Amino acid sequence: MNRNTIRLLIILGTLSITGIIAVQAYWVKRAFDLKEQQFRQTVMISLRNVANKISSLYKLSSIENPVSQLSSDYYVANLRIPLDADVLEHYLKEEFKKQNLQTDFEYGIYDCDTDKIVDGAHINSDFEESTALKKTLPKTDKYLNYFGVRFPSKTSFLAARLDIWVISSLITLVVTAFFGYSMFVILRQKRLSEVQRDFINNMTHEFQTPISTIRVATDVLSQTKIMEQPERLKKYVHIIRQENNRLKNQVESVLNTARMERGKMELDIRLQELHSVIYDVTEGVKAELEDALSIELNATRTSIYADRIQLISLIRNLLENAIKYSGKKPCIRIKTENIADTLVFSISDNGVGIAKEHQSKIFNKFYRVPTGNTHNVKGFGLGLSYVREIVRAHKWAIKVDSEPNKGSTFSVIIKQEV
């Protein structure tokens, strides 16, 4: 599946899901508005019935429209006469039960002599428990004597009656989440496919080079006259040994990565002298680098607990990485120092450097800083990933300081036991 096809699928899928969500939101809003309208009508009818029953009780004529809505959850009804709170509460409960308005409500009776709502209570949805008003109900100048009723839980009451819409909305959310996850998996699989292709191409090239060199060297050694040229013989034997070690390191790099994936990195933790290990690793490259390698071992506390083989691999990987990216005139510095209770080991180079946006990704497996369609420096993209796993296994820390065209410094921070 090519990039354009995936992009088209994502765009079409996103538009489809967005459309479904928009339609769903529209109908949920319509359903809620309809429920709210039904609720308003039911409340208006109930309060009108209560007002007319009270009028009948006191032998007053009925009022055609005694109820007014002052806000979305607050209603007032004309009384015309003072009224006892117990009588009003009885009629309100009776009518709300009849109309199936099973929700909390608050009522209050306005007293024109004191200009206050003097009596009132908060009734729960079962119409059984009565408590004091949580806050004073608003007043109005519309009626001389009136009672007010507020529904503090109106929104939750209406939402509870949208069960089918809630279920359909949840289904829509699940579908949206599944779509998002599917797109994530598709993009991840595509990325993994690209990484796998690049890895195979790089590995093929990396293996072909030493194999070709060894084949040429063995062809030369197969000549009978080579025995008469001991210096030349020694040179080609050295080439074979060197390329063989190169192949060995490459195979070990791939195998170590496979072990890490299976969680089979076993450490033989022992007391090590870091400076001694550094000297052992750099001994083989000193002649090759000559004056390009600077070693500044300033640390005075150099004993650490580590797996010697993994520590050597860590130093070798960082050193080889510095050599590969240093360009034609390398300048590499290996430095150690004690900072507080830590031993800091760092390798610096004067190479191409790493941009900020790539520094958080260089320790990912197979990741290589993009350089267009070609890579001038060959490799698998496994070295720094392996370094990070070694650091994690030892519970150390690693950081990188780098700027493009100004080189890079990789520092390993080792906490020492006091």
Coordinates of C-alpha atoms in Angstrom, one line a residue:
M1 CA 0.0 0.0 0.0
N2 CA 1.7 3.2 -1.1
R3 CA 1.8 6.5 0.7
N4 CA -0.9 8.2 -1.4
T5 CA -3.4 5.4 -0.8
I6 CA -2.9 5.5 2.9
R7 CA -3.3 9.3 2.9
L8 CA -6.5 9.0 1.0
L9 CA -7.8 6.3 3.4
I10 CA -7.0 8.5 6.4
I11 CA -8.7 11.5 4.8
L12 CA -11.8 9.6 3.8
G13 CA -12.0 7.8 7.1
T14 CA -11.6 11.1 9.1
L15 CA -14.3 12.8 7.0
S16 CA -16.6 9.8 7.5
I17 CA -16.1 9.7 11.3
T18 CA -16.4 13.5 11.6
G19 CA -19.7 13.3 9.7
I20 CA -21.0 10.5 11.9
I21 CA -20.1 12.4 15.1
A22 CA -21.6 15.6 13.8
V23 CA -24.9 13.9 12.9
Q24 CA -24.9 12.0 16.2
A25 CA -24.4 15.3 18.1
Y26 CA -27.1 17.0 16.1
W27 CA -29.7 14.3 16.9
V28 CA -28.7 14.0 20.6
K29 CA -29.2 17.8 20.8
R30 CA -32.6 17.5 19.1
A31 CA -33.6 14.7 21.4
F32 CA -32.5 16.7 24.5
D33 CA -34.4 19.8 23.3
L34 CA -37.5 17.7 22.7
K35 CA -37.2 16.1 26.2
E36 CA -36.7 19.6 27.6
Q37 CA -39.8 20.9 25.8
Q38 CA -41.9 17.9 27.1
F39 CA -40.5 18.6 30.6
R40 CA -41.6 22.2 30.4
Q41 CA -45.1 21.3 29.2
T42 CA -45.5 18.7 32.0
V43 CA -44.3 21.2 34.7
M44 CA -46.6 23.9 33.4
I45 CA -49.6 21.5 33.4
S46 CA -48.7 20.2 36.8
L47 CA -48.3 23.6 38.4
R48 CA -51.5 24.9 36.7
N49 CA -53.4 21.9 38.2
V50 CA -51.9 22.6 41.6
A51 CA -52.9 26.3 41.4
N52 CA -56.4 25.5 40.3
K53 CA -56.8 22.9 43.1
I54 CA -55.8 25.5 45.6
S55 CA -58.2 28.0 44.1
S56 CA -61.0 25.4 44.3
L57 CA -60.0 24.6 47.9
Y58 CA -60.5 28.3 48.8
K59 CA -63.6 28.5 46.6
L60 CA -61.9 30.9 44.1
S61 CA -62.4 31.0 40.4
S62 CA -59.9 29.1 38.2
I63 CA -57.2 31.0 36.4
E64 CA -56.6 30.0 32.8
N65 CA -52.8 30.7 32.8
P66 CA -51.6 31.0 36.4
V67 CA -48.0 29.7 35.7
S68 CA -45.0 31.6 34.3
Q69 CA -41.5 30.3 33.6
L70 CA -38.8 32.7 34.8
S71 CA -35.8 30.5 33.8
S72 CA -35.1 27.1 32.4
D73 CA -35.6 25.4 35.8
Y74 CA -37.7 27.9 37.7
Y75 CA -41.4 28.5 37.6
V76 CA -43.9 30.6 39.6
A77 CA -47.7 30.2 40.0
N78 CA -50.3 32.8 41.0
L79 CA -51.9 32.1 44.4
R80 CA -54.0 35.3 45.1
I81 CA -54.2 34.3 48.8
P82 CA -51.7 33.4 51.5
L83 CA -51.2 29.6 51.8
D84 CA -49.9 27.1 54.2
A85 CA -46.6 25.3 53.1
D86 CA -47.9 21.8 54.1
V87 CA -50.9 22.2 51.8
L88 CA -48.8 23.3 48.9
E89 CA -46.3 20.5 49.4
H90 CA -49.0 17.9 49.5
Y91 CA -50.5 19.1 46.2
L92 CA -47.1 19.4 44.5
K93 CA -46.1 15.8 45.5
E94 CA -49.5 14.4 44.4
E95 CA -49.4 16.1 41.0
F96 CA -45.7 15.4 40.3
K97 CA -46.3 11.7 41.1
K98 CA -49.2 11.7 38.8
Q99 CA -47.2 13.3 35.9
N100 CA -44.2 11.0 36.7
L101 CA -41.8 14.0 37.4
Q102 CA -39.5 11.8 39.5
T103 CA -36.9 14.5 40.2
D104 CA -35.7 16.7 43.1
F105 CA -37.5 20.0 43.4
E106 CA -37.6 23.1 45.7
Y107 CA -40.6 25.2 46.4
G108 CA -41.2 28.5 48.3
I109 CA -44.2 30.7 49.1
Y110 CA -43.9 34.5 48.7
D111 CA -45.2 36.7 51.5
C112 CA -46.2 40.1 50.3
D113 CA -46.2 41.6 53.8
T114 CA -42.5 40.8 54.4
D115 CA -41.5 40.8 50.7
K116 CA -39.8 37.5 51.2
I117 CA -40.2 33.8 50.3
V118 CA -40.9 32.7 53.8
D119 CA -41.7 29.0 53.6
G120 CA -40.2 26.3 51.5
A121 CA -38.3 23.1 51.3
H122 CA -36.1 20.8 49.2
I123 CA -37.9 17.5 48.2
N124 CA -35.9 14.5 46.9
S125 CA -36.9 12.5 43.8
D126 CA -38.7 9.9 46.0
F127 CA -40.9 12.6 47.4
E128 CA -40.2 11.3 50.9
E129 CA -37.3 13.3 52.4
S130 CA -37.8 17.0 53.0
T131 CA -34.9 19.4 53.8
A132 CA -34.3 23.1 54.1
L133 CA -33.8 25.2 51.0
K134 CA -30.2 25.2 49.8
K135 CA -30.5 28.8 48.6
T136 CA -33.3 31.4 48.4
L137 CA -35.5 31.3 45.4
P138 CA -35.7 34.3 43.1
K139 CA -38.5 36.8 43.6
T140 CA -40.8 38.4 40.9
D141 CA -43.1 41.4 40.7
K142 CA -45.5 39.6 38.4
Y143 CA -47.9 38.4 41.1
L144 CA -49.0 39.6 44.5
N145 CA -49.1 36.2 46.2
Y146 CA -47.4 33.2 44.5
F147 CA -45.3 30.1 45.0
G148 CA -42.2 29.2 43.1
V149 CA -40.8 25.8 42.2
R150 CA -37.2 25.1 41.0
F151 CA -35.8 21.9 39.6
P152 CA -32.0 21.8 40.5
S153 CA -31.5 18.4 38.9
K154 CA -33.4 19.1 35.6
T155 CA -30.4 18.5 33.3
S156 CA -29.4 15.1 34.8
F157 CA -33.1 14.1 35.0
L158 CA -33.5 14.8 31.2
A159 CA -30.1 13.1 30.4
A160 CA -31.2 10.0 32.2
R161 CA -34.1 9.7 29.8
L162 CA -31.8 9.7 26.7
D163 CA -30.6 6.2 27.4
I164 CA -30.9 5.0 23.8
W165 CA -29.0 8.1 22.6
V166 CA -26.3 7.6 25.2
I167 CA -25.8 4.0 24.0
S168 CA -25.6 5.1 20.4
S169 CA -23.1 7.8 21.3
L170 CA -21.0 5.3 23.2
I171 CA -21.1 3.0 20.1
T172 CA -20.0 6.0 18.0
L173 CA -17.1 6.7 20.3
V174 CA -16.1 3.0 20.2
V175 CA -16.1 3.1 16.4
T176 CA -14.1 6.3 16.4
A177 CA -11.5 4.8 18.8
F178 CA -11.3 1.7 16.7
F179 CA -10.8 3.8 13.6
G180 CA -8.1 5.8 15.2
Y181 CA -6.4 2.6 16.5
S182 CA -6.6 1.1 13.0
M183 CA -5.0 4.1 11.4
F184 CA -2.3 3.9 14.1
V185 CA -1.7 0.2 13.3
I186 CA -1.6 0.8 9.5
L187 CA 0.9 3.7 9.9
R188 CA 3.0 1.7 12.3
Q189 CA 3.1 -1.3 10.1
K190 CA 4.0 0.8 7.1
R191 CA 6.8 2.4 9.2
L192 CA 8.0 -1.0 10.3
S193 CA 7.9 -2.2 6.7
E194 CA 10.1 0.7 5.6
V195 CA 12.5 0.2 8.5
Q196 CA 12.7 -3.5 7.7
R197 CA 13.4 -2.8 4.0
D198 CA 16.1 -0.2 5.0
F199 CA 17.6 -2.6 7.5
I200 CA 17.9 -5.5 5.0
N201 CA 19.4 -3.1 2.4
N202 CA 22.0 -1.8 4.9
M203 CA 22.7 -5.2 6.3
T204 CA 23.3 -6.6 2.8
H205 CA 25.7 -3.8 2.0
E206 CA 27.5 -4.1 5.3
F207 CA 28.0 -7.8 4.9
Q208 CA 28.9 -7.7 1.2
T209 CA 31.8 -5.3 1.8
P210 CA 33.9 -7.4 4.2
I211 CA 32.9 -10.6 2.3
S212 CA 34.1 -9.1 -1.0
T213 CA 37.3 -7.9 0.7
I214 CA 38.0 -11.3 2.2
R215 CA 37.3 -13.0 -1.2
V216 CA 39.9 -10.7 -2.9
A217 CA 42.4 -11.3 -0.1
T218 CA 42.0 -15.1 -0.3
D219 CA 42.4 -14.9 -4.1
V220 CA 45.7 -13.2 -3.6
L221 CA 46.8 -15.7 -1.0
S222 CA 45.9 -18.6 -3.2
Q223 CA 48.7 -17.5 -5.6
T224 CA 51.9 -19.5 -5.3
K225 CA 54.2 -16.5 -5.6
I226 CA 52.7 -14.9 -2.4
M227 CA 54.9 -17.2 -0.3
E228 CA 57.9 -15.4 -1.7
Q229 CA 56.6 -12.0 -0.5
P230 CA 56.3 -12.3 3.3
E231 CA 55.4 -8.6 3.8
R232 CA 52.5 -8.8 1.3
L233 CA 51.4 -12.1 2.8
K234 CA 51.3 -10.6 6.3
K235 CA 49.3 -7.6 4.9
Y236 CA 46.6 -9.7 3.4
V237 CA 46.4 -12.0 6.4
H238 CA 45.9 -8.8 8.5
I239 CA 43.1 -7.7 6.1
I240 CA 41.3 -11.0 6.4
R241 CA 41.6 -10.9 10.2
Q242 CA 40.3 -7.3 10.3
E243 CA 37.4 -7.9 8.0
N244 CA 36.5 -11.1 9.9
N245 CA 36.4 -9.1 13.2
R246 CA 34.2 -6.6 11.4
L247 CA 31.8 -9.3 10.3
K248 CA 31.8 -10.7 13.8
N249 CA 31.0 -7.4 15.4
Q250 CA 28.1 -6.9 12.9
V251 CA 26.7 -10.3 13.6
E252 CA 27.0 -9.7 17.4
S253 CA 25.2 -6.4 17.0
V254 CA 22.2 -8.1 15.3
L255 CA 22.2 -11.0 17.8
N256 CA 22.5 -8.7 20.8
T257 CA 19.5 -6.8 19.6
A258 CA 17.5 -10.0 19.2
R259 CA 18.5 -11.0 22.8
M260 CA 17.3 -7.6 24.1
E261 CA 13.9 -8.1 22.4
R262 CA 13.5 -11.4 24.1
G263 CA 14.6 -9.9 27.4
K264 CA 17.6 -12.2 27.7
M265 CA 20.4 -9.7 28.4
E266 CA 22.1 -11.4 31.4
L267 CA 24.6 -9.2 33.3
D268 CA 27.7 -10.5 35.2
I269 CA 28.0 -7.5 37.5
R270 CA 31.5 -7.2 39.0
L271 CA 33.8 -4.4 40.2
Q272 CA 35.5 -2.8 37.2
E273 CA 38.1 -0.1 36.7
L274 CA 36.7 2.2 34.0
H275 CA 40.0 3.6 32.9
S276 CA 41.5 0.2 32.5
V277 CA 38.5 -0.8 30.2
I278 CA 38.9 2.4 28.2
Y279 CA 42.5 1.7 27.6
D280 CA 41.7 -1.9 26.5
V281 CA 39.1 -0.6 24.0
T282 CA 41.1 2.2 22.5
E283 CA 44.3 0.2 22.2
G284 CA 43.2 -1.1 18.8
V285 CA 42.3 2.3 17.3
K286 CA 45.1 4.4 18.6
A287 CA 47.4 3.6 15.7
E288 CA 44.5 4.2 13.2
L289 CA 43.5 7.6 14.7
E290 CA 47.0 8.7 15.6
D291 CA 46.7 12.3 16.9
A292 CA 43.0 12.5 16.2
L293 CA 42.2 10.7 19.5
S294 CA 42.5 12.7 22.8
I295 CA 42.0 10.8 26.1
E296 CA 41.4 12.9 29.2
L297 CA 40.9 10.6 32.2
N298 CA 40.4 13.2 35.0
A299 CA 38.2 11.1 37.3
T300 CA 39.8 10.0 40.6
R301 CA 37.1 7.6 41.6
T302 CA 37.0 5.1 38.8
S303 CA 35.7 1.9 40.3
I304 CA 32.2 0.9 39.1
Y305 CA 30.0 -2.2 39.2
A306 CA 29.3 -3.4 35.7
D307 CA 29.3 -6.3 33.3
R308 CA 32.7 -6.0 31.6
I309 CA 31.6 -7.4 28.2
Q310 CA 28.6 -5.1 28.0
L311 CA 30.7 -2.1 29.2
I312 CA 33.3 -2.8 26.5
S313 CA 30.4 -3.0 23.9
L314 CA 29.1 0.3 25.1
I315 CA 32.4 2.1 24.8
R316 CA 33.2 0.5 21.5
N317 CA 29.8 1.4 20.0
L318 CA 30.1 5.1 21.1
L319 CA 33.7 5.3 19.8
E320 CA 32.9 3.7 16.5
N321 CA 29.9 6.0 16.1
A322 CA 32.1 9.0 16.8
I323 CA 34.7 7.8 14.2
K324 CA 32.0 7.1 11.5
Y325 CA 30.5 10.6 11.8
S326 CA 33.6 12.6 12.3
G327 CA 34.4 13.2 8.6
K328 CA 37.7 13.4 6.9
K329 CA 39.6 15.1 9.8
P330 CA 38.3 13.4 12.9
C331 CA 38.9 14.9 16.4
I332 CA 37.7 12.6 19.1
R333 CA 37.9 13.1 22.8
I334 CA 37.3 10.6 25.5
K335 CA 36.9 12.1 28.9
T336 CA 36.1 11.0 32.5
E337 CA 35.3 13.1 35.5
N338 CA 33.7 12.9 38.9
I339 CA 30.7 15.1 39.5
A340 CA 29.3 14.9 43.0
D341 CA 28.6 11.1 43.6
T342 CA 28.7 10.2 39.9
L343 CA 31.3 9.2 37.4
V344 CA 30.7 10.8 34.0
F345 CA 32.2 9.1 30.9
S346 CA 31.9 11.0 27.6
I347 CA 32.9 10.7 24.0
S348 CA 33.0 13.8 21.8
D349 CA 33.5 14.2 18.1
N350 CA 33.7 17.1 15.5
G351 CA 31.3 15.4 13.1
V352 CA 28.1 16.4 11.4
G353 CA 26.1 16.7 14.6
I354 CA 22.4 16.0 15.3
A355 CA 19.5 18.4 15.0
K356 CA 17.3 18.9 18.1
E357 CA 14.3 17.2 16.5
H358 CA 16.2 14.0 16.0
Q359 CA 18.0 13.8 19.3
S360 CA 15.1 12.1 21.1
K361 CA 14.9 9.4 18.4
I362 CA 18.5 8.4 17.8
F363 CA 18.3 5.7 20.5
N364 CA 15.4 4.0 18.8
K365 CA 16.1 0.7 17.1
F366 CA 16.9 1.1 13.3
Y367 CA 16.5 4.8 13.5
R368 CA 19.0 6.8 11.4
V369 CA 19.0 10.6 11.0
P370 CA 17.5 11.4 7.6
T371 CA 20.0 12.5 5.0
G372 CA 17.9 12.3 1.8
N373 CA 17.8 9.2 -0.4
T374 CA 21.4 8.2 0.4
H375 CA 23.4 7.5 3.6
N376 CA 27.0 8.4 3.3
V377 CA 27.7 6.5 6.5
K378 CA 26.6 2.9 6.4
G379 CA 25.2 1.0 9.4
F380 CA 22.2 -0.9 10.8
G381 CA 20.9 1.8 13.1
L382 CA 21.4 -0.6 16.1
G383 CA 24.5 0.8 17.8
L384 CA 22.9 3.5 19.9
S385 CA 19.8 1.4 20.6
Y386 CA 22.1 -1.3 22.1
V387 CA 23.9 1.4 24.1
R388 CA 20.7 2.6 25.6
E389 CA 19.7 -0.9 26.6
I390 CA 23.1 -1.5 28.3
V391 CA 22.7 1.8 30.1
R392 CA 19.2 0.9 31.2
A393 CA 20.2 -2.6 32.4
H394 CA 22.9 -1.0 34.6
K395 CA 20.5 1.7 35.8
W396 CA 22.7 4.4 34.5
A397 CA 21.8 7.5 32.4
I398 CA 22.9 8.7 29.0
K399 CA 22.5 12.1 27.4
V400 CA 23.5 13.7 24.1
D401 CA 24.6 17.3 23.5
S402 CA 24.9 18.1 19.8
E403 CA 24.4 20.9 17.2
P404 CA 24.5 20.4 13.4
N405 CA 28.0 20.8 11.9
K406 CA 29.5 21.2 15.4
G407 CA 29.8 17.6 16.6
S408 CA 28.2 15.6 19.3
T409 CA 29.0 14.6 22.9
F410 CA 27.5 11.4 24.3
S411 CA 27.8 11.2 28.1
V412 CA 27.1 8.2 30.4
I413 CA 26.3 9.1 34.0
I414 CA 27.2 6.4 36.4
K415 CA 26.1 6.7 40.0
Q416 CA 28.8 5.4 42.3
E417 CA 28.2 3.7 45.6
V418 CA 29.7 5.7 48.5

